[in-house]
Amino acid sequence: VQLQASGGGLVQAGGSLRLACAASGDISSINVMGWYRQSPGKQRELVATISSVTGTNYGDSVRGRFSISRDNAENTVYLQMNSLKPEDTAVYYCKAEHLYDMGLRTLDYWGQGTLVTVSS
């Protein structure tokens, strides 16, 4: 599975951006897709995930401002980011998960990351 993330850039606080993650390869094996982010000096954290079984899930810091969606025809997952804050500045990574062993184990695939910078 290969993941290509795009859509990052510079935006003012209060603005919006939409990230896209295009998946290719053996995408039929993918159960969950999502976005994570990492800013300097911090651990990578969950932003949002989407699954046909469990639906959507959001990190506490973005819930109500960000929205994850999926276009199955285009094999693409989107992250709509609204009301952006300077603390949202980070490299955003796309992730795909293949679950196996009754969902107890995962095989993870990561995209290359796209930088989002929010100015105050």
Short mmCIF file of N, CA and C in Angstrom, two decimals:
data_model
loop_
_atom_site.label_atom_id
_atom_site.label_comp_id
_atom_site.label_asym_id
_atom_site.label_seq_id
_atom_site.Cartn_x
_atom_site.Cartn_y
_atom_site.Cartn_z
N VAL A 1 0.85 -1.19 0.00
CA VAL A 1 0.00 0.00 0.00
C VAL A 1 0.88 1.24 0.00
N GLN A 2 0.56 2.16 -0.88
CA GLN A 2 1.29 3.43 -0.93
C GLN A 2 0.30 4.57 -0.64
N LEU A 3 0.76 5.54 0.11
CA LEU A 3 -0.08 6.67 0.50
C LEU A 3 0.59 7.96 0.07
N GLN A 4 -0.17 8.82 -0.58
CA GLN A 4 0.34 10.11 -1.04
C GLN A 4 -0.50 11.21 -0.43
N ALA A 5 0.11 11.96 0.49
CA ALA A 5 -0.61 13.04 1.16
C ALA A 5 -0.35 14.36 0.45
N SER A 6 -1.35 15.23 0.46
CA SER A 6 -1.22 16.54 -0.16
C SER A 6 -2.16 17.52 0.51
N GLY A 7 -1.96 18.82 0.22
CA GLY A 7 -2.88 19.84 0.69
C GLY A 7 -2.38 20.72 1.80
N GLY A 8 -1.20 20.44 2.33
CA GLY A 8 -0.67 21.29 3.40
C GLY A 8 -0.29 22.66 2.88
N GLY A 9 -0.01 23.55 3.80
CA GLY A 9 0.39 24.89 3.42
C GLY A 9 0.33 25.84 4.59
N LEU A 10 0.41 27.14 4.26
CA LEU A 10 0.37 28.19 5.27
C LEU A 10 -1.01 28.84 5.26
N VAL A 11 -1.58 28.99 6.45
CA VAL A 11 -2.90 29.60 6.56
C VAL A 11 -2.95 30.43 7.84
N GLN A 12 -3.77 31.46 7.82
CA GLN A 12 -3.93 32.28 9.03
C GLN A 12 -4.86 31.61 10.01
N ALA A 13 -4.69 31.95 11.26
CA ALA A 13 -5.57 31.43 12.30
C ALA A 13 -7.02 31.75 11.96
N GLY A 14 -7.88 30.76 12.16
CA GLY A 14 -9.29 30.91 11.81
C GLY A 14 -9.62 30.43 10.42
N GLY A 15 -8.61 30.16 9.64
CA GLY A 15 -8.80 29.71 8.27
C GLY A 15 -9.04 28.22 8.16
N SER A 16 -9.09 27.75 6.92
CA SER A 16 -9.37 26.35 6.64
C SER A 16 -8.38 25.78 5.64
N LEU A 17 -8.18 24.48 5.72
CA LEU A 17 -7.40 23.73 4.75
C LEU A 17 -8.04 22.37 4.60
N ARG A 18 -7.82 21.75 3.44
CA ARG A 18 -8.25 20.37 3.25
C ARG A 18 -7.08 19.53 2.79
N LEU A 19 -6.81 18.49 3.55
CA LEU A 19 -5.76 17.55 3.20
C LEU A 19 -6.37 16.36 2.47
N ALA A 20 -5.58 15.77 1.60
CA ALA A 20 -6.01 14.58 0.88
C ALA A 20 -4.95 13.50 1.00
N CYS A 21 -5.40 12.26 1.08
CA CYS A 21 -4.49 11.12 1.12
C CYS A 21 -4.98 10.10 0.11
N ALA A 22 -4.22 9.94 -0.96
CA ALA A 22 -4.58 8.99 -2.01
C ALA A 22 -3.87 7.67 -1.77
N ALA A 23 -4.62 6.59 -1.74
CA ALA A 23 -4.08 5.26 -1.50
C ALA A 23 -4.01 4.48 -2.80
N SER A 24 -2.97 3.68 -2.93
CA SER A 24 -2.83 2.80 -4.09
C SER A 24 -2.21 1.49 -3.64
N GLY A 25 -2.27 0.50 -4.50
CA GLY A 25 -1.75 -0.81 -4.14
C GLY A 25 -2.86 -1.73 -3.66
N ASP A 26 -2.56 -2.58 -2.69
CA ASP A 26 -3.52 -3.56 -2.19
C ASP A 26 -4.46 -2.91 -1.19
N ILE A 27 -5.27 -1.99 -1.65
CA ILE A 27 -6.12 -1.23 -0.75
C ILE A 27 -7.27 -2.06 -0.22
N SER A 28 -7.56 -3.20 -0.82
CA SER A 28 -8.64 -4.04 -0.32
C SER A 28 -8.33 -4.58 1.06
N SER A 29 -7.06 -4.58 1.44
CA SER A 29 -6.67 -5.10 2.75
C SER A 29 -6.77 -4.05 3.86
N ILE A 30 -7.06 -2.82 3.49
CA ILE A 30 -7.07 -1.74 4.47
C ILE A 30 -8.40 -1.68 5.21
N ASN A 31 -8.35 -1.62 6.54
CA ASN A 31 -9.54 -1.57 7.37
C ASN A 31 -9.81 -0.16 7.93
N VAL A 32 -8.74 0.55 8.22
CA VAL A 32 -8.86 1.87 8.85
C VAL A 32 -7.89 2.82 8.16
N MET A 33 -8.35 4.05 7.94
CA MET A 33 -7.44 5.09 7.47
C MET A 33 -7.58 6.30 8.38
N GLY A 34 -6.51 7.05 8.47
CA GLY A 34 -6.58 8.19 9.36
C GLY A 34 -5.46 9.18 9.18
N TRP A 35 -5.52 10.20 9.99
CA TRP A 35 -4.52 11.26 10.00
C TRP A 35 -3.93 11.39 11.41
N TYR A 36 -2.64 11.57 11.43
CA TYR A 36 -1.92 11.84 12.67
C TYR A 36 -1.06 13.07 12.42
N ARG A 37 -0.61 13.70 13.49
CA ARG A 37 0.24 14.87 13.31
C ARG A 37 1.35 14.88 14.35
N GLN A 38 2.42 15.57 13.99
CA GLN A 38 3.55 15.68 14.90
C GLN A 38 4.16 17.06 14.76
N SER A 39 4.29 17.75 15.87
CA SER A 39 4.95 19.05 15.89
C SER A 39 6.28 18.90 16.62
N PRO A 40 7.21 19.83 16.42
CA PRO A 40 8.56 19.70 17.00
C PRO A 40 8.52 19.50 18.52
N GLY A 41 9.25 18.50 18.97
CA GLY A 41 9.34 18.24 20.40
C GLY A 41 8.18 17.49 21.00
N LYS A 42 7.23 17.11 20.16
CA LYS A 42 6.06 16.40 20.66
C LYS A 42 5.92 15.04 20.00
N GLN A 43 5.18 14.17 20.66
CA GLN A 43 4.92 12.86 20.09
C GLN A 43 3.85 12.96 19.01
N ARG A 44 3.88 12.00 18.10
CA ARG A 44 2.85 11.95 17.07
C ARG A 44 1.51 11.65 17.74
N GLU A 45 0.47 12.37 17.34
CA GLU A 45 -0.83 12.21 17.98
C GLU A 45 -1.92 11.97 16.95
N LEU A 46 -2.97 11.33 17.43
CA LEU A 46 -4.13 11.07 16.60
C LEU A 46 -4.86 12.36 16.26
N VAL A 47 -5.21 12.50 14.98
CA VAL A 47 -6.09 13.59 14.57
C VAL A 47 -7.48 13.02 14.31
N ALA A 48 -7.57 12.04 13.40
CA ALA A 48 -8.87 11.46 13.07
C ALA A 48 -8.66 10.15 12.33
N THR A 49 -9.60 9.23 12.51
CA THR A 49 -9.61 7.98 11.76
C THR A 49 -11.00 7.73 11.20
N ILE A 50 -11.04 6.89 10.17
CA ILE A 50 -12.32 6.52 9.58
C ILE A 50 -12.27 5.05 9.21
N SER A 51 -13.37 4.36 9.50
CA SER A 51 -13.49 2.94 9.23
C SER A 51 -14.93 2.64 8.82
N SER A 52 -15.10 1.71 7.90
CA SER A 52 -16.45 1.33 7.49
C SER A 52 -17.17 0.59 8.60
N VAL A 53 -16.42 0.05 9.56
CA VAL A 53 -17.03 -0.73 10.65
C VAL A 53 -17.31 0.15 11.87
N THR A 54 -16.34 0.94 12.25
CA THR A 54 -16.46 1.72 13.50
C THR A 54 -16.77 3.19 13.27
N GLY A 55 -16.79 3.64 12.03
CA GLY A 55 -17.11 5.04 11.77
C GLY A 55 -15.90 5.94 11.94
N THR A 56 -16.14 7.15 12.47
CA THR A 56 -15.09 8.14 12.62
C THR A 56 -14.70 8.32 14.07
N ASN A 57 -13.47 8.74 14.26
CA ASN A 57 -12.96 9.00 15.60
C ASN A 57 -12.03 10.20 15.51
N TYR A 58 -12.10 11.08 16.52
CA TYR A 58 -11.31 12.31 16.48
C TYR A 58 -10.53 12.50 17.78
N GLY A 59 -9.36 13.14 17.63
CA GLY A 59 -8.63 13.55 18.81
C GLY A 59 -9.37 14.67 19.52
N ASP A 60 -9.18 14.77 20.82
CA ASP A 60 -9.91 15.76 21.61
C ASP A 60 -9.64 17.19 21.14
N SER A 61 -8.44 17.45 20.71
CA SER A 61 -8.06 18.83 20.37
C SER A 61 -8.65 19.30 19.04
N VAL A 62 -9.17 18.39 18.23
CA VAL A 62 -9.69 18.79 16.92
C VAL A 62 -11.18 18.51 16.77
N ARG A 63 -11.74 17.81 17.71
CA ARG A 63 -13.16 17.43 17.61
C ARG A 63 -14.02 18.69 17.50
N GLY A 64 -14.90 18.69 16.52
CA GLY A 64 -15.78 19.83 16.29
C GLY A 64 -15.22 20.83 15.29
N ARG A 65 -13.94 20.74 15.00
CA ARG A 65 -13.31 21.66 14.03
C ARG A 65 -12.88 20.93 12.76
N PHE A 66 -12.45 19.69 12.90
CA PHE A 66 -11.95 18.90 11.78
C PHE A 66 -12.98 17.83 11.41
N SER A 67 -12.95 17.44 10.14
CA SER A 67 -13.86 16.39 9.68
C SER A 67 -13.13 15.49 8.70
N ILE A 68 -13.21 14.18 8.93
CA ILE A 68 -12.57 13.21 8.05
C ILE A 68 -13.64 12.56 7.19
N SER A 69 -13.30 12.33 5.92
CA SER A 69 -14.24 11.70 5.01
C SER A 69 -13.47 10.84 4.02
N ARG A 70 -14.23 10.04 3.26
CA ARG A 70 -13.58 9.10 2.36
C ARG A 70 -14.32 9.06 1.04
N ASP A 71 -13.58 9.03 -0.04
CA ASP A 71 -14.14 8.84 -1.37
C ASP A 71 -13.66 7.48 -1.85
N ASN A 72 -14.52 6.47 -1.76
CA ASN A 72 -14.10 5.11 -2.11
C ASN A 72 -13.77 4.98 -3.59
N ALA A 73 -14.48 5.71 -4.43
CA ALA A 73 -14.23 5.63 -5.87
C ALA A 73 -12.83 6.14 -6.22
N GLU A 74 -12.36 7.13 -5.46
CA GLU A 74 -11.05 7.71 -5.72
C GLU A 74 -9.97 7.15 -4.79
N ASN A 75 -10.37 6.24 -3.88
CA ASN A 75 -9.42 5.68 -2.90
C ASN A 75 -8.68 6.78 -2.16
N THR A 76 -9.43 7.78 -1.76
CA THR A 76 -8.85 8.96 -1.14
C THR A 76 -9.58 9.29 0.16
N VAL A 77 -8.80 9.66 1.17
CA VAL A 77 -9.35 10.12 2.43
C VAL A 77 -9.01 11.60 2.58
N TYR A 78 -9.99 12.36 3.03
CA TYR A 78 -9.83 13.80 3.17
C TYR A 78 -9.89 14.21 4.64
N LEU A 79 -9.21 15.28 4.96
CA LEU A 79 -9.31 15.89 6.29
C LEU A 79 -9.62 17.36 6.08
N GLN A 80 -10.85 17.74 6.38
CA GLN A 80 -11.25 19.14 6.32
C GLN A 80 -10.95 19.79 7.66
N MET A 81 -10.13 20.80 7.63
CA MET A 81 -9.70 21.46 8.86
C MET A 81 -10.23 22.89 8.87
N ASN A 82 -11.10 23.19 9.81
CA ASN A 82 -11.69 24.52 9.95
C ASN A 82 -11.28 25.15 11.27
N SER A 83 -11.44 26.45 11.35
CA SER A 83 -11.12 27.19 12.58
C SER A 83 -9.72 26.84 13.08
N LEU A 84 -8.79 26.87 12.18
CA LEU A 84 -7.43 26.46 12.51
C LEU A 84 -6.79 27.40 13.52
N LYS A 85 -5.98 26.81 14.38
CA LYS A 85 -5.28 27.54 15.44
C LYS A 85 -3.77 27.37 15.26
N PRO A 86 -2.98 28.29 15.78
CA PRO A 86 -1.52 28.13 15.67
C PRO A 86 -1.04 26.79 16.23
N GLU A 87 -1.71 26.28 17.24
CA GLU A 87 -1.29 25.00 17.83
C GLU A 87 -1.60 23.81 16.94
N ASP A 88 -2.30 24.04 15.84
CA ASP A 88 -2.52 22.97 14.86
C ASP A 88 -1.32 22.82 13.93
N THR A 89 -0.36 23.72 14.03
CA THR A 89 0.83 23.64 13.20
C THR A 89 1.57 22.34 13.47
N ALA A 90 1.82 21.57 12.40
CA ALA A 90 2.46 20.25 12.54
C ALA A 90 2.65 19.66 11.15
N VAL A 91 3.39 18.58 11.12
CA VAL A 91 3.42 17.73 9.93
C VAL A 91 2.30 16.71 10.09
N TYR A 92 1.45 16.64 9.11
CA TYR A 92 0.30 15.74 9.15
C TYR A 92 0.62 14.51 8.30
N TYR A 93 0.42 13.35 8.91
CA TYR A 93 0.72 12.08 8.26
C TYR A 93 -0.56 11.29 8.04
N CYS A 94 -0.65 10.70 6.87
CA CYS A 94 -1.73 9.79 6.56
C CYS A 94 -1.30 8.37 6.96
N LYS A 95 -2.23 7.61 7.50
CA LYS A 95 -1.94 6.25 7.92
C LYS A 95 -3.04 5.31 7.48
N ALA A 96 -2.65 4.13 7.04
CA ALA A 96 -3.60 3.07 6.71
C ALA A 96 -3.27 1.85 7.55
N GLU A 97 -4.31 1.18 8.03
CA GLU A 97 -4.12 0.03 8.90
C GLU A 97 -4.81 -1.21 8.31
N HIS A 98 -4.06 -2.30 8.34
CA HIS A 98 -4.65 -3.61 8.03
C HIS A 98 -4.74 -4.37 9.35
N LEU A 99 -5.93 -4.74 9.73
CA LEU A 99 -6.13 -5.47 10.99
C LEU A 99 -6.12 -6.97 10.73
N TYR A 100 -5.45 -7.72 11.60
CA TYR A 100 -5.47 -9.16 11.51
C TYR A 100 -5.39 -9.75 12.91
N ASP A 101 -5.41 -11.12 12.97
CA ASP A 101 -5.49 -11.80 14.27
C ASP A 101 -6.68 -11.28 15.06
N MET A 102 -7.85 -11.33 14.44
CA MET A 102 -9.10 -10.90 15.07
C MET A 102 -9.03 -9.45 15.52
N GLY A 103 -8.29 -8.63 14.79
CA GLY A 103 -8.21 -7.23 15.11
C GLY A 103 -7.23 -6.90 16.22
N LEU A 104 -6.50 -7.90 16.68
CA LEU A 104 -5.57 -7.66 17.79
C LEU A 104 -4.23 -7.11 17.33
N ARG A 105 -3.95 -7.27 16.06
CA ARG A 105 -2.68 -6.78 15.52
C ARG A 105 -2.94 -5.95 14.29
N THR A 106 -2.05 -5.02 14.03
CA THR A 106 -2.21 -4.16 12.86
C THR A 106 -0.92 -4.12 12.06
N LEU A 107 -1.08 -3.98 10.76
CA LEU A 107 0.04 -3.68 9.87
C LEU A 107 -0.19 -2.26 9.38
N ASP A 108 0.72 -1.38 9.71
CA ASP A 108 0.53 0.05 9.44
C ASP A 108 1.33 0.51 8.23
N TYR A 109 0.72 1.39 7.47
CA TYR A 109 1.38 2.04 6.35
C TYR A 109 1.27 3.56 6.56
N TRP A 110 2.37 4.25 6.30
CA TRP A 110 2.40 5.71 6.50
C TRP A 110 2.71 6.44 5.21
N GLY A 111 2.09 7.59 5.04
CA GLY A 111 2.44 8.48 3.96
C GLY A 111 3.62 9.35 4.36
N GLN A 112 4.01 10.23 3.45
CA GLN A 112 5.25 10.99 3.64
C GLN A 112 5.07 12.23 4.50
N GLY A 113 3.86 12.63 4.80
CA GLY A 113 3.63 13.81 5.62
C GLY A 113 3.50 15.06 4.80
N THR A 114 2.65 15.96 5.30
CA THR A 114 2.48 17.26 4.65
C THR A 114 2.42 18.32 5.75
N LEU A 115 3.15 19.41 5.56
CA LEU A 115 3.29 20.42 6.59
C LEU A 115 2.13 21.41 6.56
N VAL A 116 1.54 21.61 7.73
CA VAL A 116 0.51 22.63 7.91
C VAL A 116 1.04 23.67 8.89
N THR A 117 1.05 24.91 8.47
CA THR A 117 1.51 26.00 9.32
C THR A 117 0.39 27.01 9.48
N VAL A 118 0.03 27.27 10.73
CA VAL A 118 -1.04 28.22 11.02
C VAL A 118 -0.41 29.44 11.70
N SER A 119 -0.53 30.58 11.08
CA SER A 119 0.05 31.80 11.64
C SER A 119 -0.98 32.54 12.48
N SER A 120 -0.47 33.21 13.51
CA SER A 120 -1.38 33.94 14.42
C SER A 120 -1.64 35.36 13.95
#
